[in-house]
């Protein structure tokens, strides 16, 4: 129960049912707070326990100073956790291993369950291997199951064995759209200590685009796997009270513009505003003019403009959407009553306190695309052909963001959309490159080097700037009926006039939920989409995360023959070079109707506002304006084709799955049957040798340096990601276990096997370990005259000798994507401490969660200023017997000719972090708590 220091406990009754609530108006100053901070304030009031969540933290939010930098720390407890399969599998593996450890220690393994609801949607594993054929989805689904059966068996077992853990099977939808349409409650209800409570629905997700649900007034953002595990196990999350940017909306979108045009405009504007690490709250009279699906689109792209979240308040549009998607009437009435009672209902004429206010008149939005490498580089459609012509001619684009910035972190999130965590000390959040068309480029020649090729009996020509992938994909837009119906109507008009896609374009449709195909079918639009190549390839994150599958073979050969700079156009949110497809250098984000238009045009050279897309069956040129549907046309079809029953029916058996899912052999029992033959899922060693009581903390004596690193080393340098090379330790491991190179898959798909992941830790080809100057990649030396060897091999040799290891680094260590394996791999390599000039806060916390000590050089000390070579022997003293742990720790450094001591700051900042470290890590801490319960 809450300590209730502010006498906030109260009650609300809806339809005769009473719920305990914690009133926000019990805290002085709460009325002036932005919507998002009101949600945080309620969270603290309800969870105040006097130890982890204190009255001081409640006051820190109530007294929030909009002008102050984020500095006051609070402990936040989300209502639930949302996961996708790439980033969620390691969480499940750890929970399963905890059951084994509980049994080994004589406890009841069934006690190990998520303590708050966990929801996992399998959506990141489908690949568009085949397209433009009626059976594309079934073929792609079969291949998906064949590749991922071991992972799916684990998830099926977890679904039936864990309480409060739900798994949405493959081929159902994208986690964010399923979350929006079905999982979200807006107001959460749960019985606690026999009392029914109502409180704001909040969540953290293991995917960066979790803020899509912010469009529904649900506060959520992306976190790494370790934070998600901790939250599922009932541990509050440490966070700083953020600055909040108010985004005032006025006016209405003009005819012919889409939600995609709006979100690209907002991304550009917020990049200029610099909102990294901040919350964004939408407010103002224009909010009522933004449909819920458009709100979700704006929330979705929060990572692309750098904010933690971008949230809309609750209003009539929220209730209308809940009704449309088939939520129970009692729930809808509860949402309205609770929001109005707590001051969470939107008042368009009230302006809360904000750190900064940005304003946008919706009437100024125009049709746009973004690219070719960054989502914030908006290009008005009227300038698109000119911009691409200039890029191909060698005109310079904006200088690349320096290492450690937002774009580097985002671009390295391949193959899954890992949440981005960058240090607030890094000021770089480069504004977008703005393309303008002043007419001066009209005479600029198209950079051309055409190649001829034969495809299906046709002699074709491919050139720089041609479109080879056109994909309606990703969570960003496929949740939005207006843009999807708009695309279907455009396809219908194109087919009726006799237009066809250009034969070199790979066209795919991967909606976010089955409801999309339901309303396409009901509106009679599916045949037209299929006619021009947009047949269903799957329900999941395909092209946007690099699961675009192979290009048409003849097209691929033509591209490589002359190293053509070809393009992809996708309705997604990430377009970094090499992410969509390794043979495609330019990637443009666009609305679903524009994706189809570019598939018809076949080239970025075509000016869609001036040039014809093709020739009609009667021989007349057809322009985009001839087939672009009006707002009224779209609304008429949406109104006629979309109703609540479709959502109710579509989600009635959401956890049931298809024959592949139901037909898998899944062993019964409370304990998972680990397979010694599996190369995807293996029992991790975190609990090996664990006792019921923690061992006393000891000094770290005689340690050696595994890696000596410079500034801005990101988790992308540390954590395994991308493809597995045959020559790498991970590749050799797979070959030794009978896996052919063609079946290596990726590190992302093998996150459930620590044997693969540890071999890829610190193995990034761009890592620069100063122990081996001039060498890039995962290499090190154990002595001055020793050979250069892989970090994995060196770790094995050190550990065989019983030698503890340390890593030494510069500033902002651990910025980048928030990856759990950056900490897990570090620990499994035998690293006992990281000594850095400064840490990114989430990675620092993750290291503690894995039992690795974070030490920070004091004042202006660095490895360089101290003259450290990395070949010394290090002892970290002053830990043994200490309780509580000291704030400063001495590091004794010994070399052949000298011995000295350096005082460092111990960066264990909260009581919870100290408890985790004393127990050897967060998993061990939670296990012992459950064992004692």
GROMACS .gro file of N, CA and C in nm, residues 18-131:
model
  342
   18UNK      N    1  -1.668   0.058  -0.776
   18UNK     CA    2  -1.581   0.155  -0.710
   18UNK      C    3  -1.435   0.118  -0.729
   19UNK      N    4  -1.353   0.222  -0.747
   19UNK     CA    5  -1.210   0.203  -0.766
   19UNK      C    6  -1.135   0.301  -0.676
   20UNK      N    7  -1.028   0.252  -0.618
   20UNK     CA    8  -0.939   0.340  -0.543
   20UNK      C    9  -0.855   0.420  -0.642
   21UNK      N   10  -0.844   0.550  -0.618
   21UNK     CA   11  -0.759   0.634  -0.701
   21UNK      C   12  -0.672   0.720  -0.611
   22UNK      N   13  -0.567   0.779  -0.668
   22UNK     CA   14  -0.481   0.872  -0.595
   22UNK      C   15  -0.493   1.008  -0.662
   23UNK      N   16  -0.555   1.101  -0.590
   23UNK     CA   17  -0.594   1.229  -0.648
   23UNK      C   18  -0.472   1.319  -0.669
   24UNK      N   19  -0.462   1.371  -0.791
   24UNK     CA   20  -0.351   1.459  -0.824
   24UNK      C   21  -0.362   1.594  -0.754
   25UNK      N   22  -0.485   1.639  -0.731
   25UNK     CA   23  -0.500   1.771  -0.671
   25UNK      C   24  -0.461   1.774  -0.523
   26UNK      N   25  -0.422   1.657  -0.470
   26UNK     CA   26  -0.369   1.655  -0.334
   26UNK      C   27  -0.228   1.712  -0.328
   27UNK      N   28  -0.164   1.723  -0.443
   27UNK     CA   29  -0.027   1.775  -0.449
   27UNK      C   30  -0.033   1.920  -0.497
   28UNK      N   31   0.012   2.015  -0.417
   28UNK     CA   32   0.008   2.156  -0.459
   28UNK      C   33   0.083   2.176  -0.590
   29UNK      N   34   0.023   2.254  -0.678
   29UNK     CA   35   0.089   2.286  -0.806
   29UNK      C   36   0.063   2.188  -0.918
   30UNK      N   37  -0.012   2.080  -0.890
   30UNK     CA   38  -0.028   1.976  -0.993
   30UNK      C   39  -0.109   2.025  -1.113
   31UNK      N   40  -0.199   2.119  -1.092
   31UNK     CA   41  -0.287   2.164  -1.202
   31UNK      C   42  -0.209   2.229  -1.315
   32UNK      N   43  -0.093   2.286  -1.284
   32UNK     CA   44  -0.016   2.356  -1.387
   32UNK      C   45   0.072   2.261  -1.468
   33UNK      N   46   0.081   2.135  -1.427
   33UNK     CA   47   0.174   2.041  -1.490
   33UNK      C   48   0.124   1.998  -1.628
   34UNK      N   49   0.216   1.970  -1.719
   34UNK     CA   50   0.177   1.909  -1.847
   34UNK      C   51   0.115   1.771  -1.824
   35UNK      N   52   0.041   1.726  -1.921
   35UNK     CA   53  -0.029   1.596  -1.912
   35UNK      C   54   0.067   1.484  -1.872
   36UNK      N   55   0.182   1.474  -1.941
   36UNK     CA   56   0.273   1.362  -1.916
   36UNK      C   57   0.326   1.361  -1.774
   37UNK      N   58   0.352   1.479  -1.717
   37UNK     CA   59   0.403   1.484  -1.580
   37UNK      C   60   0.294   1.454  -1.479
   38UNK      N   61   0.169   1.484  -1.513
   38UNK     CA   62   0.059   1.443  -1.424
   38UNK      C   63   0.054   1.291  -1.413
   39UNK      N   64   0.079   1.223  -1.524
   39UNK     CA   65   0.080   1.076  -1.522
   39UNK      C   66   0.194   1.025  -1.433
   40UNK      N   67   0.312   1.086  -1.445
   40UNK     CA   68   0.424   1.047  -1.359
   40UNK      C   69   0.393   1.076  -1.212
   41UNK      N   70   0.329   1.189  -1.185
   41UNK     CA   71   0.296   1.226  -1.048
   41UNK      C   72   0.202   1.123  -0.985
   42UNK      N   73   0.099   1.081  -1.059
   42UNK     CA   74   0.008   0.979  -1.007
   42UNK      C   75   0.083   0.850  -0.978
   43UNK      N   76   0.176   0.816  -1.065
   43UNK     CA   77   0.253   0.693  -1.048
   43UNK      C   78   0.330   0.694  -0.917
   44UNK      N   79   0.389   0.808  -0.885
   44UNK     CA   80   0.465   0.819  -0.761
   44UNK      C   81   0.373   0.819  -0.639
   45UNK      N   82   0.261   0.890  -0.646
   45UNK     CA   83   0.167   0.892  -0.534
   45UNK      C   84   0.121   0.750  -0.498
   46UNK      N   85   0.089   0.674  -0.601
   46UNK     CA   86   0.033   0.539  -0.579
   46UNK      C   87   0.138   0.442  -0.531
   47UNK      N   88   0.263   0.461  -0.571
   47UNK     CA   89   0.367   0.364  -0.538
   47UNK      C   90   0.461   0.412  -0.428
   48UNK      N   91   0.428   0.524  -0.365
   48UNK     CA   92   0.513   0.576  -0.258
   48UNK      C   93   0.524   0.473  -0.145
   49UNK      N   94   0.647   0.432  -0.114
   49UNK     CA   95   0.669   0.334  -0.007
   49UNK      C   96   0.766   0.384   0.099
   50UNK      N   97   0.817   0.507   0.080
   50UNK     CA   98   0.909   0.563   0.178
   50UNK      C   99   1.051   0.516   0.164
   51UNK      N  100   1.073   0.415   0.078
   51UNK     CA  101   1.209   0.363   0.060
   51UNK      C  102   1.258   0.387  -0.082
   52UNK      N  103   1.195   0.320  -0.179
   52UNK     CA  104   1.234   0.341  -0.318
   52UNK      C  105   1.163   0.463  -0.378
   53UNK      N  106   1.035   0.476  -0.345
   53UNK     CA  107   0.957   0.592  -0.391
   53UNK      C  108   0.922   0.674  -0.268
   54UNK      N  109   0.974   0.797  -0.263
   54UNK     CA  110   0.963   0.878  -0.142
   54UNK      C  111   0.875   1.001  -0.166
   55UNK      N  112   0.833   1.063  -0.057
   55UNK     CA  113   0.757   1.187  -0.065
   55UNK      C  114   0.840   1.296  -0.133
   56UNK      N  115   0.970   1.290  -0.115
   56UNK     CA  116   1.058   1.388  -0.180
   56UNK      C  117   1.048   1.377  -0.333
   57UNK      N  118   1.036   1.254  -0.383
   57UNK     CA  119   1.020   1.237  -0.527
   57UNK      C  120   0.887   1.292  -0.575
   58UNK      N  121   0.780   1.273  -0.496
   58UNK     CA  122   0.650   1.330  -0.531
   58UNK      C  123   0.662   1.482  -0.540
   59UNK      N  124   0.728   1.542  -0.443
   59UNK     CA  125   0.744   1.687  -0.443
   59UNK      C  126   0.830   1.734  -0.560
   60UNK      N  127   0.927   1.649  -0.601
   60UNK     CA  128   1.013   1.687  -0.713
   60UNK      C  129   0.932   1.707  -0.841
   61UNK      N  130   0.826   1.628  -0.857
   61UNK     CA  131   0.739   1.644  -0.974
   61UNK      C  132   0.640   1.758  -0.950
   62UNK      N  133   0.580   1.763  -0.829
   62UNK     CA  134   0.485   1.869  -0.799
   62UNK      C  135   0.547   2.008  -0.808
   63UNK      N  136   0.674   2.019  -0.770
   63UNK     CA  137   0.745   2.149  -0.772
   63UNK      C  138   0.825   2.167  -0.901
   64UNK      N  139   0.797   2.089  -1.001
   64UNK     CA  140   0.875   2.088  -1.125
   64UNK      C  141   0.898   2.230  -1.179
   65UNK      N  142   1.025   2.258  -1.207
   65UNK     CA  143   1.064   2.386  -1.266
   65UNK      C  144   1.083   2.367  -1.416
   66UNK      N  145   0.996   2.423  -1.498
   66UNK     CA  146   1.005   2.400  -1.642
   66UNK      C  147   1.139   2.440  -1.703
   67UNK      N  148   1.205   2.538  -1.642
   67UNK     CA  149   1.330   2.589  -1.699
   67UNK      C  150   1.451   2.508  -1.656
   68UNK      N  151   1.436   2.424  -1.556
   68UNK     CA  152   1.551   2.351  -1.502
   68UNK      C  153   1.587   2.233  -1.591
   69UNK      N  154   1.715   2.201  -1.594
   69UNK     CA  155   1.760   2.080  -1.663
   69UNK      C  156   1.710   1.958  -1.588
   70UNK      N  157   1.693   1.847  -1.660
   70UNK     CA  158   1.651   1.723  -1.596
   70UNK      C  159   1.762   1.677  -1.501
   71UNK      N  160   1.732   1.675  -1.370
   71UNK     CA  161   1.836   1.636  -1.275
   71UNK      C  162   1.781   1.558  -1.156
   72UNK      N  163   1.653   1.580  -1.121
   72UNK     CA  164   1.598   1.512  -1.003
   72UNK      C  165   1.553   1.371  -1.042
   73UNK      N  166   1.597   1.276  -0.962
   73UNK     CA  167   1.574   1.135  -0.994
   73UNK      C  168   1.448   1.084  -0.925
   74UNK      N  169   1.369   1.007  -0.999
   74UNK     CA  170   1.249   0.944  -0.943
   74UNK      C  171   1.249   0.797  -0.981
   75UNK      N  172   1.164   0.720  -0.914
   75UNK     CA  173   1.151   0.577  -0.941
   75UNK      C  174   1.012   0.551  -0.998
   76UNK      N  175   1.009   0.513  -1.123
   76UNK     CA  176   0.884   0.501  -1.199
   76UNK      C  177   0.847   0.355  -1.218
   77UNK      N  178   0.720   0.321  -1.199
   77UNK     CA  179   0.673   0.183  -1.208
   77UNK      C  180   0.564   0.173  -1.314
   78UNK      N  181   0.596   0.127  -1.434
   78UNK     CA  182   0.494   0.118  -1.539
   78UNK      C  183   0.390   0.012  -1.507
   79UNK      N  184   0.273   0.026  -1.569
   79UNK     CA  185   0.165  -0.069  -1.545
   79UNK      C  186   0.190  -0.202  -1.615
   80UNK      N  187   0.264  -0.201  -1.725
   80UNK     CA  188   0.287  -0.323  -1.800
   80UNK      C  189   0.410  -0.307  -1.887
   81UNK      N  190   0.453  -0.417  -1.949
   81UNK     CA  191   0.569  -0.419  -2.038
   81UNK      C  192   0.527  -0.477  -2.172
   82UNK      N  193   0.567  -0.411  -2.279
   82UNK     CA  194   0.539  -0.458  -2.415
   82UNK      C  195   0.670  -0.498  -2.481
   83UNK      N  196   0.671  -0.615  -2.546
   83UNK     CA  197   0.792  -0.662  -2.612
   83UNK      C  198   0.763  -0.709  -2.753
   84UNK      N  199   0.865  -0.703  -2.840
   84UNK     CA  200   0.859  -0.776  -2.966
   84UNK      C  201   0.960  -0.890  -2.958
   85UNK      N  202   0.956  -0.978  -3.058
   85UNK     CA  203   1.028  -1.104  -3.043
   85UNK      C  204   1.179  -1.089  -3.042
   86UNK      N  205   1.237  -0.999  -3.124
   86UNK     CA  206   1.383  -0.988  -3.125
   86UNK      C  207   1.436  -0.946  -2.990
   87UNK      N  208   1.376  -0.840  -2.934
   87UNK     CA  209   1.426  -0.787  -2.808
   87UNK      C  210   1.362  -0.854  -2.688
   88UNK      N  211   1.251  -0.926  -2.708
   88UNK     CA  212   1.182  -0.989  -2.597
   88UNK      C  213   1.232  -1.127  -2.562
   89UNK      N  214   1.287  -1.199  -2.661
   89UNK     CA  215   1.333  -1.336  -2.635
   89UNK      C  216   1.435  -1.343  -2.520
   90UNK      N  217   1.537  -1.255  -2.515
   90UNK     CA  218   1.630  -1.263  -2.402
   90UNK      C  219   1.562  -1.244  -2.267
   91UNK      N  220   1.458  -1.160  -2.261
   91UNK     CA  221   1.385  -1.143  -2.135
   91UNK      C  222   1.319  -1.273  -2.093
   92UNK      N  223   1.258  -1.341  -2.190
   92UNK     CA  224   1.191  -1.467  -2.160
   92UNK      C  225   1.294  -1.573  -2.120
   93UNK      N  226   1.406  -1.578  -2.190
   93UNK     CA  227   1.512  -1.673  -2.156
   93UNK      C  228   1.554  -1.656  -2.011
   94UNK      N  229   1.570  -1.531  -1.968
   94UNK     CA  230   1.614  -1.505  -1.830
   94UNK      C  231   1.509  -1.549  -1.729
   95UNK      N  232   1.381  -1.524  -1.758
   95UNK     CA  233   1.275  -1.567  -1.667
   95UNK      C  234   1.271  -1.720  -1.656
   96UNK      N  235   1.289  -1.786  -1.770
   96UNK     CA  236   1.288  -1.932  -1.770
   96UNK      C  237   1.406  -1.984  -1.687
   97UNK      N  238   1.523  -1.923  -1.704
   97UNK     CA  239   1.641  -1.965  -1.627
   97UNK      C  240   1.621  -1.939  -1.478
   98UNK      N  241   1.546  -1.835  -1.444
   98UNK     CA  242   1.518  -1.807  -1.302
   98UNK      C  243   1.435  -1.920  -1.241
   99UNK      N  244   1.344  -1.977  -1.321
   99UNK     CA  245   1.268  -2.090  -1.267
   99UNK      C  246   1.360  -2.208  -1.234
  100UNK      N  247   1.455  -2.236  -1.323
  100UNK     CA  248   1.551  -2.343  -1.296
  100UNK      C  249   1.628  -2.314  -1.168
  101UNK      N  250   1.674  -2.190  -1.154
  101UNK     CA  251   1.752  -2.155  -1.035
  101UNK      C  252   1.668  -2.164  -0.909
  102UNK      N  253   1.543  -2.122  -0.918
  102UNK     CA  254   1.454  -2.132  -0.803
  102UNK      C  255   1.439  -2.278  -0.758
  103UNK      N  256   1.424  -2.366  -0.856
  103UNK     CA  257   1.413  -2.509  -0.824
  103UNK      C  258   1.543  -2.562  -0.763
  104UNK      N  259   1.657  -2.522  -0.822
  104UNK     CA  260   1.787  -2.568  -0.771
  104UNK      C  261   1.810  -2.525  -0.627
  105UNK      N  262   1.753  -2.410  -0.589
  105UNK     CA  263   1.771  -2.358  -0.453
  105UNK      C  264   1.664  -2.406  -0.357
  106UNK      N  265   1.579  -2.499  -0.404
  106UNK     CA  266   1.479  -2.559  -0.317
  106UNK      C  267   1.350  -2.480  -0.308
  107UNK      N  268   1.331  -2.383  -0.397
  107UNK     CA  269   1.209  -2.304  -0.393
  107UNK      C  270   1.106  -2.354  -0.493
  108UNK      N  271   0.995  -2.286  -0.501
  108UNK     CA  272   0.886  -2.322  -0.590
  108UNK      C  273   0.904  -2.248  -0.722
  109UNK      N  274   0.934  -2.319  -0.831
  109UNK     CA  275   0.961  -2.249  -0.958
  109UNK      C  276   0.841  -2.172  -1.011
  110UNK      N  277   0.720  -2.212  -0.975
  110UNK     CA  278   0.602  -2.142  -1.026
  110UNK      C  279   0.586  -2.004  -0.965
  111UNK      N  280   0.669  -1.973  -0.863
  111UNK     CA  281   0.669  -1.837  -0.809
  111UNK      C  282   0.726  -1.737  -0.909
  112UNK      N  283   0.808  -1.788  -1.002
  112UNK     CA  284   0.872  -1.699  -1.100
  112UNK      C  285   0.773  -1.669  -1.211
  113UNK      N  286   0.716  -1.551  -1.204
  113UNK     CA  287   0.623  -1.500  -1.305
  113UNK      C  288   0.643  -1.349  -1.312
  114UNK      N  289   0.603  -1.289  -1.423
  114UNK     CA  290   0.603  -1.143  -1.425
  114UNK      C  291   0.514  -1.089  -1.312
  115UNK      N  292   0.564  -0.989  -1.241
  115UNK     CA  293   0.486  -0.929  -1.134
  115UNK      C  294   0.398  -0.816  -1.184
  116UNK      N  295   0.428  -0.765  -1.303
  116UNK     CA  296   0.333  -0.679  -1.374
  116UNK      C  297   0.313  -0.742  -1.511
  117UNK      N  298   0.200  -0.718  -1.576
  117UNK     CA  299   0.171  -0.787  -1.702
  117UNK      C  300   0.279  -0.766  -1.807
  118UNK      N  301   0.315  -0.876  -1.872
  118UNK     CA  302   0.407  -0.872  -1.986
  118UNK      C  303   0.333  -0.916  -2.111
  119UNK      N  304   0.350  -0.841  -2.219
  119UNK     CA  305   0.281  -0.871  -2.345
  119UNK      C  306   0.384  -0.871  -2.457
  120UNK      N  307   0.392  -0.982  -2.529
  120UNK     CA  308   0.493  -0.996  -2.635
  120UNK      C  309   0.422  -1.023  -2.768
  121UNK      N  310   0.456  -0.946  -2.870
  121UNK     CA  311   0.399  -0.962  -3.003
  121UNK      C  312   0.509  -1.004  -3.098
  122UNK      N  313   0.492  -1.118  -3.163
  122UNK     CA  314   0.594  -1.168  -3.257
  122UNK      C  315   0.572  -1.098  -3.391
  123UNK      N  316   0.661  -1.004  -3.423
  123UNK     CA  317   0.640  -0.925  -3.545
  123UNK      C  318   0.767  -0.889  -3.620
  124UNK      N  319   0.883  -0.925  -3.567
  124UNK     CA  320   1.008  -0.880  -3.627
  124UNK      C  321   1.081  -0.988  -3.708
  125UNK      N  322   1.017  -1.101  -3.731
  125UNK     CA  323   1.090  -1.212  -3.792
  125UNK      C  324   1.044  -1.246  -3.933
  126UNK      N  325   0.934  -1.190  -3.978
  126UNK     CA  326   0.887  -1.221  -4.113
  126UNK      C  327   0.970  -1.141  -4.214
  127UNK      N  328   1.011  -1.208  -4.321
  127UNK     CA  329   1.090  -1.147  -4.427
  127UNK      C  330   1.013  -1.157  -4.557
  128UNK      N  331   1.016  -1.052  -4.636
  128UNK     CA  332   0.945  -1.052  -4.765
  128UNK      C  333   1.028  -1.127  -4.869
  129UNK      N  334   1.039  -1.258  -4.850
  129UNK     CA  335   1.116  -1.339  -4.945
  129UNK      C  336   1.049  -1.341  -5.082
  130UNK      N  337   0.917  -1.356  -5.084
  130UNK     CA  338   0.844  -1.356  -5.211
  130UNK      C  339   0.738  -1.248  -5.207
  131UNK      N  340   0.697  -1.202  -5.324
  131UNK     CA  341   0.601  -1.092  -5.333
  131UNK      C  342   0.526  -1.103  -5.464
   0.00000   0.00000   0.00000
